[in-house]
mmCIF file of C-alpha atoms in Angstrom:
data_model
loop_
_atom_site.group_PDB
_atom_site.id
_atom_site.type_symbol
_atom_site.label_atom_id
_atom_site.label_comp_id
_atom_site.label_asym_id
_atom_site.label_seq_id
_atom_site.Cartn_x
_atom_site.Cartn_y
_atom_site.Cartn_z
ATOM 1 C CA MET A 16 6.815 28.917 -40.267
ATOM 2 C CA ILE A 17 5.131 27.548 -37.156
ATOM 3 C CA GLY A 18 2.555 25.621 -39.160
ATOM 4 C CA LYS A 19 5.068 23.683 -41.281
ATOM 5 C CA ARG A 20 5.064 20.449 -39.301
ATOM 6 C CA ASN A 21 6.264 18.483 -42.346
ATOM 7 C CA LEU A 22 9.729 19.950 -41.886
ATOM 8 C CA GLY A 23 10.627 17.210 -39.416
ATOM 9 C CA PHE A 24 11.636 17.420 -35.768
ATOM 10 C CA PRO A 25 15.292 18.599 -35.936
ATOM 11 C CA LEU A 26 14.810 21.286 -38.586
ATOM 12 C CA LEU A 27 11.525 22.444 -37.096
ATOM 13 C CA LEU A 28 13.094 22.893 -33.678
ATOM 14 C CA PHE A 29 15.956 24.829 -35.225
ATOM 15 C CA LEU A 30 13.585 27.182 -37.017
ATOM 16 C CA LEU A 31 11.239 27.642 -34.069
ATOM 17 C CA LEU A 32 13.942 28.429 -31.553
ATOM 18 C CA ALA A 33 15.777 30.643 -34.003
ATOM 19 C CA HIS A 34 12.515 32.487 -34.637
ATOM 20 C CA ALA A 35 11.891 32.803 -30.890
ATOM 21 C CA TYR A 36 15.221 34.548 -30.330
ATOM 22 C CA GLY A 37 15.501 36.289 -33.674
ATOM 23 C CA GLN A 38 18.756 34.615 -34.641
ATOM 24 C CA SER A 39 20.233 31.360 -35.845
ATOM 25 C CA SER A 40 21.726 28.701 -33.613
ATOM 26 C CA ASP A 41 25.446 28.091 -33.800
ATOM 27 C CA THR A 42 25.084 24.485 -32.675
ATOM 28 C CA VAL A 43 22.278 22.004 -33.326
ATOM 29 C CA THR A 44 22.687 18.346 -32.414
ATOM 30 C CA THR A 45 19.882 15.880 -33.084
ATOM 31 C CA GLU A 46 19.415 12.153 -32.646
ATOM 32 C CA VAL A 47 16.711 9.502 -32.738
ATOM 33 C CA LEU A 48 16.920 7.664 -29.416
ATOM 34 C CA ALA A 49 14.284 5.035 -30.183
ATOM 35 C CA PRO A 50 11.246 4.687 -32.443
ATOM 36 C CA GLY A 51 9.067 7.644 -31.434
ATOM 37 C CA VAL A 52 11.689 9.409 -29.264
ATOM 38 C CA LYS A 53 13.816 12.238 -30.646
ATOM 39 C CA HIS A 54 16.375 14.417 -28.893
ATOM 40 C CA ALA A 55 17.673 17.826 -29.919
ATOM 41 C CA SER A 56 20.331 19.949 -28.238
ATOM 42 C CA LEU A 57 20.474 23.617 -29.263
ATOM 43 C CA SER A 58 22.996 26.285 -28.327
ATOM 44 C CA PHE A 59 22.757 30.080 -28.766
ATOM 45 C CA PRO A 60 26.123 31.558 -27.685
ATOM 46 C CA SER A 61 25.022 35.139 -28.347
ATOM 47 C CA VAL A 62 22.205 34.946 -25.738
ATOM 48 C CA PRO A 63 23.860 32.735 -24.340
ATOM 49 C CA LEU A 64 21.457 29.801 -23.964
ATOM 50 C CA LYS A 65 21.516 26.007 -24.113
ATOM 51 C CA VAL A 66 18.320 23.980 -24.546
ATOM 52 C CA ASN A 67 17.618 20.247 -24.676
ATOM 53 C CA VAL A 68 14.338 18.787 -25.920
ATOM 54 C CA LEU A 69 12.876 15.288 -25.990
ATOM 55 C CA GLU A 70 9.888 14.737 -28.291
ATOM 56 C CA VAL A 71 7.923 11.594 -27.395
ATOM 57 C CA ASP A 72 5.282 9.992 -29.614
ATOM 58 C CA LEU A 73 2.833 8.349 -27.201
ATOM 59 C CA SER A 74 1.103 6.472 -30.019
ATOM 60 C CA ASN A 75 4.062 4.083 -30.177
ATOM 61 C CA PRO A 76 2.826 1.005 -28.239
ATOM 62 C CA ARG A 77 6.312 0.189 -26.924
ATOM 63 C CA LEU A 78 6.757 3.595 -25.297
ATOM 64 C CA ASN A 79 5.559 4.742 -21.904
ATOM 65 C CA VAL A 80 6.077 7.772 -19.712
ATOM 66 C CA GLU A 81 6.440 6.964 -16.036
ATOM 67 C CA THR A 82 7.174 8.749 -12.789
ATOM 68 C CA ALA A 83 9.776 7.348 -10.404
ATOM 69 C CA LYS A 84 10.387 8.222 -6.773
ATOM 70 C CA ALA A 85 13.937 8.629 -5.543
ATOM 71 C CA GLY A 86 14.975 5.691 -3.428
ATOM 72 C CA LYS A 87 17.212 3.973 -0.947
ATOM 73 C CA ASP A 88 18.703 0.511 -1.366
ATOM 74 C CA GLY A 89 17.113 0.194 -4.795
ATOM 75 C CA ASN A 90 13.549 0.981 -3.712
ATOM 76 C CA GLY A 91 11.517 4.155 -4.133
ATOM 77 C CA VAL A 92 10.950 5.870 -0.773
ATOM 78 C CA LEU A 93 8.852 8.947 0.055
ATOM 79 C CA ASN A 94 11.597 10.579 2.135
ATOM 80 C CA ALA A 95 14.560 10.132 -0.178
ATOM 81 C CA LYS A 96 16.657 12.027 -2.710
ATOM 82 C CA GLU A 97 18.534 10.544 -5.667
ATOM 83 C CA ARG A 98 20.145 11.853 -8.845
ATOM 84 C CA THR A 99 17.981 11.701 -11.973
ATOM 85 C CA SER A 100 20.661 9.661 -13.763
ATOM 86 C CA SER A 101 20.693 7.156 -10.892
ATOM 87 C CA ILE A 102 16.897 6.823 -10.956
ATOM 88 C CA ALA A 103 17.011 6.203 -14.722
ATOM 89 C CA SER A 104 19.748 3.602 -14.311
ATOM 90 C CA ARG A 105 17.891 1.853 -11.477
ATOM 91 C CA LYS A 106 14.706 1.629 -13.545
ATOM 92 C CA THR A 107 16.489 0.119 -16.565
ATOM 93 C CA ASN A 108 16.359 -3.688 -16.638
ATOM 94 C CA ASP A 109 16.159 -6.668 -18.992
ATOM 95 C CA SER A 110 12.580 -5.776 -19.971
ATOM 96 C CA ILE A 111 12.583 -1.957 -19.845
ATOM 97 C CA LEU A 112 15.022 0.602 -21.259
ATOM 98 C CA VAL A 113 14.889 4.152 -19.941
ATOM 99 C CA VAL A 114 15.718 6.153 -23.064
ATOM 100 C CA GLY A 115 15.254 9.588 -21.496
ATOM 101 C CA ALA A 116 14.536 11.273 -18.178
ATOM 102 C CA ILE A 117 14.108 14.690 -16.581
ATOM 103 C CA ASN A 118 13.899 15.757 -12.950
ATOM 104 C CA GLY A 119 10.427 16.150 -11.478
ATOM 105 C CA ASP A 120 8.644 17.975 -8.657
ATOM 106 C CA PHE A 121 9.829 20.579 -6.170
ATOM 107 C CA PHE A 122 10.625 18.950 -2.833
ATOM 108 C CA ASP A 123 11.487 19.315 0.822
ATOM 109 C CA VAL A 124 15.260 19.766 0.802
ATOM 110 C CA GLN A 125 15.523 18.155 4.231
ATOM 111 C CA ASP A 126 13.827 14.811 3.636
ATOM 112 C CA GLY A 127 13.230 14.649 -0.122
ATOM 113 C CA ALA A 128 9.426 14.381 -0.043
ATOM 114 C CA PRO A 129 7.750 15.967 -3.116
ATOM 115 C CA ILE A 130 5.513 18.973 -2.455
ATOM 116 C CA ASN A 131 2.645 17.632 -4.522
ATOM 117 C CA ILE A 132 0.772 14.474 -5.475
ATOM 118 C CA GLN A 133 2.751 11.625 -7.012
ATOM 119 C CA VAL A 134 1.447 8.405 -8.556
ATOM 120 C CA GLU A 135 3.924 5.772 -9.725
ATOM 121 C CA ASN A 136 2.591 2.901 -11.848
ATOM 122 C CA GLY A 137 -0.868 3.246 -10.325
ATOM 123 C CA GLU A 138 0.311 3.450 -6.706
ATOM 124 C CA VAL A 139 -0.047 6.697 -4.773
ATOM 125 C CA VAL A 140 3.275 7.830 -3.323
ATOM 126 C CA LYS A 141 1.938 11.047 -1.846
ATOM 127 C CA ARG A 142 -1.676 12.108 -1.619
ATOM 128 C CA ARG A 143 -1.718 15.729 -0.502
ATOM 129 C CA GLY A 144 -0.066 18.716 -2.094
ATOM 130 C CA SER A 145 0.495 22.123 -0.584
ATOM 131 C CA ILE A 146 -2.139 24.842 -0.179
ATOM 132 C CA PRO A 147 -3.271 26.346 -2.485
ATOM 133 C CA PRO A 148 -3.268 23.310 -4.819
ATOM 134 C CA LYS A 149 -0.494 23.257 -7.397
ATOM 135 C CA SER A 150 -0.647 21.706 -10.841
ATOM 136 C CA ILE A 151 0.309 18.149 -11.694
ATOM 137 C CA PHE A 152 1.179 16.352 -14.920
ATOM 138 C CA GLY A 153 -0.207 12.853 -15.371
ATOM 139 C CA ILE A 154 -0.878 9.953 -17.716
ATOM 140 C CA THR A 155 -4.016 7.804 -17.867
ATOM 141 C CA LYS A 156 -4.157 4.056 -18.394
ATOM 142 C CA GLU A 157 -4.981 4.801 -22.050
ATOM 143 C CA LYS A 158 -1.734 6.857 -22.332
ATOM 144 C CA LYS A 159 -3.549 10.191 -22.437
ATOM 145 C CA PRO A 160 -1.518 12.965 -20.774
ATOM 146 C CA PHE A 161 -3.130 15.756 -18.746
ATOM 147 C CA ILE A 162 -2.230 18.836 -16.691
ATOM 148 C CA GLY A 163 -4.340 20.475 -14.001
ATOM 149 C CA ARG A 164 -4.954 21.109 -10.318
ATOM 150 C CA PHE A 165 -6.485 18.119 -8.542
ATOM 151 C CA THR A 166 -7.467 16.709 -5.179
ATOM 152 C CA LEU A 167 -7.051 13.049 -4.313
ATOM 153 C CA ALA A 168 -9.491 11.324 -1.932
ATOM 154 C CA LEU A 169 -9.072 7.837 -0.437
ATOM 155 C CA ARG A 170 -11.680 5.476 0.904
ATOM 156 C CA VAL A 171 -12.056 1.791 1.733
ATOM 157 C CA ILE A 172 -15.308 -0.094 1.064
ATOM 158 C CA THR A 173 -15.752 -3.014 3.458
ATOM 159 C CA ALA A 174 -17.160 -6.476 2.734
ATOM 160 C CA LYS A 175 -20.380 -5.268 4.384
ATOM 161 C CA GLY A 176 -20.621 -2.345 1.971
ATOM 162 C CA SER A 177 -19.855 0.369 4.522
ATOM 163 C CA VAL A 178 -17.359 3.099 3.606
ATOM 164 C CA LEU A 179 -14.341 4.275 5.613
ATOM 165 C CA LYS A 180 -12.876 7.658 4.687
ATOM 166 C CA VAL A 181 -9.087 7.542 4.805
ATOM 167 C CA ASN A 182 -7.753 10.893 5.999
ATOM 168 C CA ASN A 183 -4.208 10.517 4.779
ATOM 169 C CA LEU A 184 -1.570 8.364 3.162
ATOM 170 C CA ASN A 185 2.067 7.893 4.219
ATOM 171 C CA GLU A 186 1.950 10.541 6.964
ATOM 172 C CA ALA A 187 2.719 9.039 10.364
ATOM 173 C CA ASN A 188 2.189 12.304 12.247
ATOM 174 C CA SER A 189 -1.124 13.111 10.603
ATOM 175 C CA ALA A 190 -3.968 14.106 12.909
ATOM 176 C CA GLY A 191 -6.368 12.103 10.734
ATOM 177 C CA GLU A 192 -8.290 9.231 12.283
ATOM 178 C CA ALA A 193 -7.540 6.735 9.475
ATOM 179 C CA ILE A 194 -4.161 6.630 7.762
ATOM 180 C CA LEU A 195 -2.978 4.290 5.014
ATOM 181 C CA PHE A 196 0.667 3.321 4.446
ATOM 182 C CA ASN A 197 2.309 1.559 1.516
ATOM 183 C CA LYS A 198 5.790 0.490 0.395
ATOM 184 C CA PHE A 199 6.868 4.064 -0.350
ATOM 185 C CA TYR A 200 6.800 4.937 3.331
ATOM 186 C CA GLY A 201 9.416 2.372 4.334
ATOM 187 C CA GLU A 202 9.554 -0.768 6.432
ATOM 188 C CA ARG A 203 7.484 0.504 9.398
ATOM 189 C CA THR A 204 4.732 3.085 9.925
ATOM 190 C CA GLY A 205 6.525 4.910 12.745
ATOM 191 C CA THR A 206 3.188 5.783 14.341
ATOM 192 C CA VAL A 207 3.204 6.566 18.073
ATOM 193 C CA ALA A 208 -0.510 6.861 18.882
ATOM 194 C CA TYR A 209 -2.149 3.465 19.295
ATOM 195 C CA GLY A 210 -5.094 2.287 17.189
ATOM 196 C CA VAL A 211 -6.361 -0.738 15.337
ATOM 197 C CA VAL A 212 -3.965 -1.914 12.628
ATOM 198 C CA VAL A 213 -5.187 -3.735 9.505
ATOM 199 C CA TRP A 214 -2.830 -5.392 7.033
ATOM 200 C CA LEU A 215 -4.318 -5.317 3.517
ATOM 201 C CA ARG A 216 -2.969 -7.237 0.519
ATOM 202 C CA PRO A 217 -4.089 -5.949 -2.918
ATOM 203 C CA ILE A 218 -5.231 -8.722 -5.266
ATOM 204 C CA SER A 219 -5.870 -6.523 -8.314
ATOM 205 C CA THR A 220 -3.704 -3.961 -10.105
ATOM 206 C CA MET A 221 -3.379 -0.604 -8.380
ATOM 207 C CA VAL A 222 -4.729 2.371 -10.344
ATOM 208 C CA VAL A 223 -6.185 5.742 -9.428
ATOM 209 C CA GLN A 224 -9.862 6.362 -10.241
ATOM 210 C CA ASP A 225 -10.697 2.686 -10.189
ATOM 211 C CA THR A 226 -11.725 0.122 -7.571
ATOM 212 C CA VAL A 227 -8.920 -2.113 -6.307
ATOM 213 C CA ARG A 228 -9.656 -5.302 -4.356
ATOM 214 C CA ALA A 229 -7.612 -6.312 -1.297
ATOM 215 C CA VAL A 230 -7.719 -9.078 1.296
ATOM 216 C CA VAL A 231 -7.548 -8.429 5.040
ATOM 217 C CA ASP A 232 -4.566 -10.553 6.067
ATOM 218 C CA SER A 233 -4.682 -9.676 9.763
ATOM 219 C CA LEU A 234 -6.048 -7.163 12.267
ATOM 220 C CA ILE A 235 -4.622 -6.195 15.670
ATOM 221 C CA ASP A 236 -6.100 -3.667 18.099
ATOM 222 C CA LEU A 237 -4.213 -1.270 20.362
ATOM 223 C CA THR A 238 -0.859 -1.293 18.624
ATOM 224 C CA GLY A 239 1.350 1.438 17.215
ATOM 225 C CA ASN A 240 4.499 1.236 15.106
ATOM 226 C CA ALA A 241 3.563 -1.470 12.581
ATOM 227 C CA SER A 242 5.593 -3.275 9.924
ATOM 228 C CA ILE A 243 4.786 -2.697 6.240
ATOM 229 C CA PRO A 244 5.288 -6.060 4.468
ATOM 230 C CA LYS A 245 6.254 -6.038 0.804
ATOM 231 C CA GLY A 246 3.192 -5.910 -1.421
ATOM 232 C CA SER A 247 0.886 -4.879 1.431
ATOM 233 C CA TYR A 248 -0.901 -1.765 2.640
ATOM 234 C CA VAL A 249 -1.306 -0.957 6.324
ATOM 235 C CA LEU A 250 -4.371 0.858 7.656
ATOM 236 C CA ILE A 251 -4.196 2.448 11.110
ATOM 237 C CA ALA A 252 -7.533 3.621 12.542
ATOM 238 C CA ARG A 253 -7.830 5.840 15.602
ATOM 239 C CA GLY A 254 -10.545 7.990 17.169
ATOM 240 C CA LYS A 255 -14.013 7.395 15.716
ATOM 241 C CA SER A 256 -12.535 5.226 12.952
ATOM 242 C CA ARG A 257 -11.318 2.628 15.445
ATOM 243 C CA PRO A 258 -14.723 1.196 16.514
ATOM 244 C CA PHE A 259 -15.881 1.346 12.887
ATOM 245 C CA VAL A 260 -12.933 -0.792 11.754
ATOM 246 C CA LEU A 261 -13.289 -3.232 14.667
ATOM 247 C CA LYS A 262 -16.945 -3.703 13.748
ATOM 248 C CA ASP A 263 -16.747 -3.868 9.927
ATOM 249 C CA PHE A 264 -13.328 -5.421 9.182
ATOM 250 C CA ALA A 265 -12.381 -9.056 9.750
ATOM 251 C CA PRO A 266 -9.481 -11.308 8.654
ATOM 252 C CA LYS A 267 -9.933 -12.896 5.213
ATOM 253 C CA ASP A 268 -12.502 -10.253 4.201
ATOM 254 C CA THR A 269 -12.173 -8.832 0.693
ATOM 255 C CA VAL A 270 -12.398 -5.049 0.758
ATOM 256 C CA LYS A 271 -12.059 -2.410 -1.936
ATOM 257 C CA PHE A 272 -9.768 0.624 -2.198
ATOM 258 C CA PHE A 273 -10.851 3.651 -4.162
ATOM 259 C CA PHE A 274 -8.402 6.460 -4.936
ATOM 260 C CA GLY A 275 -10.449 9.261 -6.509
ATOM 261 C CA LEU A 276 -8.874 12.134 -8.430
ATOM 262 C CA THR A 277 -11.045 15.256 -8.811
ATOM 263 C CA PRO A 278 -11.768 16.495 -11.432
ATOM 264 C CA ARG A 279 -11.956 13.143 -13.199
ATOM 265 C CA VAL A 280 -9.628 12.492 -16.131
ATOM 266 C CA GLY A 281 -9.896 8.711 -16.434
ATOM 267 C CA LYS A 282 -7.957 5.886 -14.796
ATOM 268 C CA VAL A 283 -4.586 7.351 -13.818
ATOM 269 C CA THR A 284 -1.332 5.387 -13.687
ATOM 270 C CA GLN A 285 1.224 8.219 -13.415
ATOM 271 C CA ALA A 286 1.227 11.699 -11.884
ATOM 272 C CA ILE A 287 3.898 14.152 -10.798
ATOM 273 C CA GLY A 288 3.772 17.693 -9.453
ATOM 274 C CA GLY A 289 5.017 21.000 -10.825
ATOM 275 C CA TRP A 290 4.685 24.693 -10.056
ATOM 276 C CA PRO A 291 3.020 26.430 -11.823
ATOM 277 C CA ARG A 292 1.242 25.514 -15.032
ATOM 278 C CA ILE A 293 2.536 27.871 -17.740
ATOM 279 C CA VAL A 294 0.540 27.064 -20.909
ATOM 280 C CA ARG A 295 -3.208 26.438 -21.116
ATOM 281 C CA GLU A 296 -4.951 25.633 -24.412
ATOM 282 C CA GLY A 297 -2.128 27.027 -26.507
ATOM 283 C CA LYS A 298 -1.803 30.325 -24.633
ATOM 284 C CA ASN A 299 0.855 31.671 -22.309
ATOM 285 C CA THR A 300 -1.058 31.805 -19.007
ATOM 286 C CA PHE A 301 1.899 31.628 -16.649
ATOM 287 C CA ARG A 302 1.061 34.877 -14.840
ATOM 288 C CA LEU A 303 -2.521 33.866 -14.003
ATOM 289 C CA GLU A 304 -1.451 30.346 -13.023
ATOM 290 C CA ALA A 305 1.453 31.655 -10.939
ATOM 291 C CA GLU A 306 -0.907 33.919 -8.992
ATOM 292 C CA ALA A 307 -3.449 31.118 -8.470
ATOM 293 C CA GLU A 308 -0.747 28.733 -7.265
ATOM 294 C CA GLU A 309 1.075 31.440 -5.285
ATOM 295 C CA ALA A 310 4.372 31.012 -7.077
ATOM 296 C CA ILE A 311 7.265 33.066 -5.711
ATOM 297 C CA PRO A 312 8.065 36.076 -7.969
ATOM 298 C CA ALA A 313 11.811 35.536 -7.578
ATOM 299 C CA ASN A 314 11.326 32.068 -9.046
ATOM 300 C CA THR A 315 9.080 33.178 -11.906
ATOM 301 C CA ASP A 316 10.500 36.482 -13.136
ATOM 302 C CA ARG A 317 14.229 35.904 -12.852
ATOM 303 C CA ARG A 318 16.358 33.844 -15.210
ATOM 304 C CA HIS A 319 17.005 30.368 -13.860
ATOM 305 C CA PRO A 320 17.695 26.885 -15.185
ATOM 306 C CA ARG A 321 14.299 25.380 -16.073
ATOM 307 C CA THR A 322 12.639 22.009 -16.605
ATOM 308 C CA ALA A 323 9.206 21.642 -18.201
ATOM 309 C CA VAL A 324 6.882 19.138 -19.832
ATOM 310 C CA GLY A 325 4.326 19.985 -22.522
ATOM 311 C CA ILE A 326 1.483 18.197 -24.287
ATOM 312 C CA SER A 327 0.491 18.573 -27.955
ATOM 313 C CA LYS A 328 -3.091 19.554 -28.797
ATOM 314 C CA ASP A 329 -4.002 16.019 -29.915
ATOM 315 C CA ARG A 330 -2.372 14.628 -26.735
ATOM 316 C CA ARG A 331 -0.231 12.260 -28.779
ATOM 317 C CA LYS A 332 3.121 13.972 -28.209
ATOM 318 C CA LEU A 333 5.075 15.149 -25.199
ATOM 319 C CA TYR A 334 7.847 17.723 -25.105
ATOM 320 C CA LEU A 335 10.329 17.337 -22.242
ATOM 321 C CA VAL A 336 12.541 20.403 -22.044
ATOM 322 C CA THR A 337 15.521 21.593 -20.009
ATOM 323 C CA VAL A 338 17.158 25.014 -20.245
ATOM 324 C CA ASP A 339 20.544 25.509 -18.608
ATOM 325 C CA GLY A 340 21.234 28.581 -16.494
ATOM 326 C CA ARG A 341 23.449 30.308 -13.889
ATOM 327 C CA GLN A 342 26.459 29.707 -16.125
ATOM 328 C CA ASP A 343 28.540 31.744 -18.549
ATOM 329 C CA SER A 344 27.463 29.405 -21.351
ATOM 330 C CA SER A 345 23.727 29.688 -20.581
ATOM 331 C CA ILE A 346 21.995 32.357 -18.482
ATOM 332 C CA GLY A 347 18.618 30.638 -18.086
ATOM 333 C CA ILE A 348 15.130 32.008 -18.814
ATOM 334 C CA THR A 349 12.071 33.387 -17.030
ATOM 335 C CA LEU A 350 8.779 31.493 -16.801
ATOM 336 C CA ASP A 351 7.282 33.889 -19.344
ATOM 337 C CA GLU A 352 10.029 32.978 -21.808
ATOM 338 C CA LEU A 353 9.695 29.289 -20.960
ATOM 339 C CA ALA A 354 5.958 29.365 -21.682
ATOM 340 C CA ASN A 355 6.551 31.012 -25.068
ATOM 341 C CA LEU A 356 9.258 28.483 -25.845
ATOM 342 C CA MET A 357 7.003 25.530 -25.017
ATOM 343 C CA ILE A 358 4.263 26.937 -27.268
ATOM 344 C CA ARG A 359 6.713 27.261 -30.152
ATOM 345 C CA PHE A 360 7.800 23.668 -29.660
ATOM 346 C CA GLY A 361 4.163 22.588 -30.095
ATOM 347 C CA ALA A 362 2.843 22.432 -26.537
ATOM 348 C CA HIS A 363 -0.892 23.101 -26.155
ATOM 349 C CA ASP A 364 -0.534 22.730 -22.379
ATOM 350 C CA ALA A 365 2.620 22.821 -20.286
ATOM 351 C CA ILE A 366 3.809 22.815 -16.689
ATOM 352 C CA ASN A 367 6.984 24.089 -15.065
ATOM 353 C CA LEU A 368 8.823 21.447 -13.023
ATOM 354 C CA ASP A 369 11.569 21.962 -10.437
ATOM 355 C CA GLY A 370 14.422 24.005 -11.879
ATOM 356 C CA GLY A 371 17.588 25.662 -10.656
ATOM 357 C CA GLY A 372 20.235 23.148 -9.622
ATOM 358 C CA SER A 373 17.711 20.338 -10.024
ATOM 359 C CA THR A 374 17.388 20.801 -13.803
ATOM 360 C CA THR A 375 18.682 17.604 -15.417
ATOM 361 C CA MET A 376 18.093 15.675 -18.623
ATOM 362 C CA VAL A 377 19.359 12.136 -19.093
ATOM 363 C CA VAL A 378 19.555 10.496 -22.534
ATOM 364 C CA ASN A 379 20.506 6.824 -22.812
ATOM 365 C CA GLY A 380 22.239 6.958 -19.434
ATOM 366 C CA ARG A 381 24.108 10.229 -20.090
ATOM 367 C CA VAL A 382 23.437 13.623 -18.529
ATOM 368 C CA VAL A 383 23.192 15.793 -21.648
ATOM 369 C CA ASN A 384 22.606 19.201 -20.077
ATOM 370 C CA SER A 385 24.886 21.125 -17.712
ATOM 371 C CA PRO A 386 23.508 21.126 -14.135
ATOM 372 C CA SER A 387 24.236 24.436 -12.422
ATOM 373 C CA ASP A 388 25.364 23.257 -8.971
ATOM 374 C CA PRO A 389 29.144 23.408 -8.487
ATOM 375 C CA THR A 390 29.024 19.810 -7.262
ATOM 376 C CA GLY A 391 27.259 18.668 -10.425
ATOM 377 C CA GLU A 392 23.977 16.776 -10.713
ATOM 378 C CA ARG A 393 21.713 17.378 -7.716
ATOM 379 C CA PRO A 394 19.840 14.580 -5.907
ATOM 380 C CA VAL A 395 16.099 15.200 -6.400
ATOM 381 C CA SER A 396 12.773 13.838 -5.130
ATOM 382 C CA ASN A 397 11.445 12.179 -8.277
ATOM 383 C CA ALA A 398 11.802 12.013 -12.028
ATOM 384 C CA LEU A 399 9.813 11.675 -15.226
ATOM 385 C CA LEU A 400 11.024 8.787 -17.383
ATOM 386 C CA VAL A 401 10.541 7.853 -21.036
ATOM 387 C CA THR A 402 10.666 4.053 -21.147
ATOM 388 C CA MET A 403 10.606 1.509 -23.947
ATOM 389 C CA ARG A 404 9.777 -2.190 -23.782
ATOM 390 C CA ARG A 405 12.755 -4.103 -25.169
ATOM 391 C CA LYS A 406 10.511 -6.652 -26.900
#
């Protein structure tokens, strides 16, 4: 049964999920949202369980999968929370239609910062994840999806060819000597310790694992809380980095950024965190991954609402999945069950995203699952969007 891919998306999902639970579904609703994007909603009252799935064909040139940071006043901000439906609505415009969306990474409930790396349209929102490293899902410039545990290093190459290691990004209280800030941090750096401040204006498209050129617009020594102009990056150098910058940076210089993701997977435009990876090369590896990423047993072995994203073996299709839980109509599933479910849907690799009250799926502007919080849809840190160019 699992090999009969010619059955078509709706019927195949029905058979696979029915096979997984040893019974038939009482309710199956399917729809084509756009060329290459299909949605299925399945209900199993006897479990009880409710599942929503988006299947995305990445070979369609009009489709893209993007990450989006929650925002304030219409702009994505590192320390912000926003409902998934609001993020999807904000990202829809005259050129782009968000046809589907799910919630993204786990996050700090106080300020809304994601726990792991995020890259949005080539720009790094957050560089460091927690220790030990946790898995991320990403997309390359060539629209090839990937899942794995990565580190992200930053450096600036001066006009003289010397290299400055950047210790951190968007962390005002970092002990690092050189810190870089961009639009996701806000309007000002908020730094207290004085150093040399360099305003850098990118003049080529931002992308991870590629060299990006930028012009030094201005440089001021012995200053602290600096403004972050739109379209600019701000470098603050202290300690040993300060004399280096004073010596090797000058206004009107053209320098180069390099954001390096290790291990290398190509030029990366999108990345979002999860915890943990649950499927590797077609096998349920959630237990090994959970131990490596130090997942909390109460979050892995108990039934909860779940959100996940999976990749087909040929890396041409994505499966975005939500499972409702903590409700009489749907009790949720464990990570072991989620991994098996993702495999049956066709995922060769898959990662668990934030679940519980955060679990949300949006289809054409509508929340199609049933969020478990009594207050309804929960504001989250970021989201994974399926977008389509209108023309």
